[in-house]
Amino acid sequence: TYTIEWIPGRAQFFLDGALVGTATNKIPSTSMHWVLQSETILGATPPRPTVSATIQIDWITMAKRT
């Protein structure tokens, strides 16, 4: 389970509940949005254009801090 906790000026990153990183530089002060990006092996020969893949996501949730 991967979690991003964002507040203006700080983002914290968790993997299975354990803090794995904190960023305080260039963090926006307005709400962010999700962008899903998938890559093949960097620096390797890219797959042929006819190759396809599927990414399965079980659950995404967003909460607003009150």
PDB file of C-alpha atoms in Angstrom:
ATOM      1  CA  THR A   1       0.000   0.000   0.000  1.00  0.00           C
ATOM      2  CA  TYR A   2       1.448   3.321  -1.086  1.00  0.00           C
ATOM      3  CA  THR A   3       0.268   6.557   0.539  1.00  0.00           C
ATOM      4  CA  ILE A   4       1.044  10.199  -0.169  1.00  0.00           C
ATOM      5  CA  GLU A   5       0.151  12.634   2.580  1.00  0.00           C
ATOM      6  CA  TRP A   6       0.188  16.220   1.344  1.00  0.00           C
ATOM      7  CA  ILE A   7      -0.173  19.519   3.142  1.00  0.00           C
ATOM      8  CA  PRO A   8       0.886  22.883   1.715  1.00  0.00           C
ATOM      9  CA  GLY A   9       4.681  22.919   1.815  1.00  0.00           C
ATOM     10  CA  ARG A  10       5.193  19.216   2.603  1.00  0.00           C
ATOM     11  CA  ALA A  11       4.562  15.789   1.101  1.00  0.00           C
ATOM     12  CA  GLN A  12       5.278  12.534   2.914  1.00  0.00           C
ATOM     13  CA  PHE A  13       5.499   9.158   1.218  1.00  0.00           C
ATOM     14  CA  PHE A  14       4.626   5.880   2.937  1.00  0.00           C
ATOM     15  CA  LEU A  15       4.965   2.256   1.862  1.00  0.00           C
ATOM     16  CA  ASP A  16       2.927  -0.242   3.871  1.00  0.00           C
ATOM     17  CA  GLY A  17       2.541   2.348   6.634  1.00  0.00           C
ATOM     18  CA  ALA A  18       6.274   3.086   6.991  1.00  0.00           C
ATOM     19  CA  LEU A  19       7.544   6.562   6.130  1.00  0.00           C
ATOM     20  CA  VAL A  20       9.967   6.271   3.203  1.00  0.00           C
ATOM     21  CA  GLY A  21      10.455   9.931   2.308  1.00  0.00           C
ATOM     22  CA  THR A  22       9.547  13.549   2.955  1.00  0.00           C
ATOM     23  CA  ALA A  23       9.727  16.438   0.509  1.00  0.00           C
ATOM     24  CA  THR A  24       9.550  20.120   1.438  1.00  0.00           C
ATOM     25  CA  ASN A  25      11.082  21.681  -1.675  1.00  0.00           C
ATOM     26  CA  LYS A  26       8.846  22.761  -4.576  1.00  0.00           C
ATOM     27  CA  ILE A  27       5.674  21.426  -2.948  1.00  0.00           C
ATOM     28  CA  PRO A  28       2.597  23.307  -4.207  1.00  0.00           C
ATOM     29  CA  SER A  29       0.382  25.273  -1.858  1.00  0.00           C
ATOM     30  CA  THR A  30      -2.759  24.352  -3.797  1.00  0.00           C
ATOM     31  CA  SER A  31      -4.360  20.927  -4.098  1.00  0.00           C
ATOM     32  CA  MET A  32      -2.632  18.467  -6.405  1.00  0.00           C
ATOM     33  CA  HIS A  33      -4.148  15.806  -8.671  1.00  0.00           C
ATOM     34  CA  TRP A  34      -3.280  12.218  -9.546  1.00  0.00           C
ATOM     35  CA  VAL A  35      -1.267  11.308 -12.623  1.00  0.00           C
ATOM     36  CA  LEU A  36      -0.548   7.633 -13.234  1.00  0.00           C
ATOM     37  CA  GLN A  37       2.643   6.966 -15.153  1.00  0.00           C
ATOM     38  CA  SER A  38       4.045   3.615 -16.175  1.00  0.00           C
ATOM     39  CA  GLU A  39       7.436   3.036 -17.751  1.00  0.00           C
ATOM     40  CA  THR A  40       9.409   0.192 -19.207  1.00  0.00           C
ATOM     41  CA  ILE A  41      13.014  -0.328 -18.122  1.00  0.00           C
ATOM     42  CA  LEU A  42      14.824   2.982 -18.477  1.00  0.00           C
ATOM     43  CA  GLY A  43      17.751   2.872 -20.855  1.00  0.00           C
ATOM     44  CA  ALA A  44      16.591  -0.355 -22.492  1.00  0.00           C
ATOM     45  CA  THR A  45      15.233  -0.850 -25.972  1.00  0.00           C
ATOM     46  CA  PRO A  46      11.563   0.209 -25.883  1.00  0.00           C
ATOM     47  CA  PRO A  47       8.949  -2.427 -26.659  1.00  0.00           C
ATOM     48  CA  ARG A  48       7.435  -2.660 -30.120  1.00  0.00           C
ATOM     49  CA  PRO A  49       4.378  -0.430 -30.743  1.00  0.00           C
ATOM     50  CA  THR A  50       2.197  -3.552 -30.933  1.00  0.00           C
ATOM     51  CA  VAL A  51       3.007  -4.540 -27.326  1.00  0.00           C
ATOM     52  CA  SER A  52       0.350  -3.732 -24.729  1.00  0.00           C
ATOM     53  CA  ALA A  53      -0.006  -4.092 -20.984  1.00  0.00           C
ATOM     54  CA  THR A  54      -2.554  -3.710 -18.223  1.00  0.00           C
ATOM     55  CA  ILE A  55      -2.131  -1.972 -14.892  1.00  0.00           C
ATOM     56  CA  GLN A  56      -4.514  -3.130 -12.189  1.00  0.00           C
ATOM     57  CA  ILE A  57      -5.340  -0.807  -9.315  1.00  0.00           C
ATOM     58  CA  ASP A  58      -7.443  -2.215  -6.515  1.00  0.00           C
ATOM     59  CA  TRP A  59      -8.375   1.012  -4.813  1.00  0.00           C
ATOM     60  CA  ILE A  60      -7.661   4.730  -4.809  1.00  0.00           C
ATOM     61  CA  THR A  61      -9.024   7.165  -2.297  1.00  0.00           C
ATOM     62  CA  MET A  62      -8.516  10.831  -1.570  1.00  0.00           C
ATOM     63  CA  ALA A  63      -9.430  12.617   1.607  1.00  0.00           C
ATOM     64  CA  LYS A  64      -9.639  16.274   2.472  1.00  0.00           C
ATOM     65  CA  ARG A  65      -8.177  17.381   5.767  1.00  0.00           C
ATOM     66  CA  THR A  66     -10.700  19.389   7.747  1.00  0.00           C
TER      67      THR A  66
END
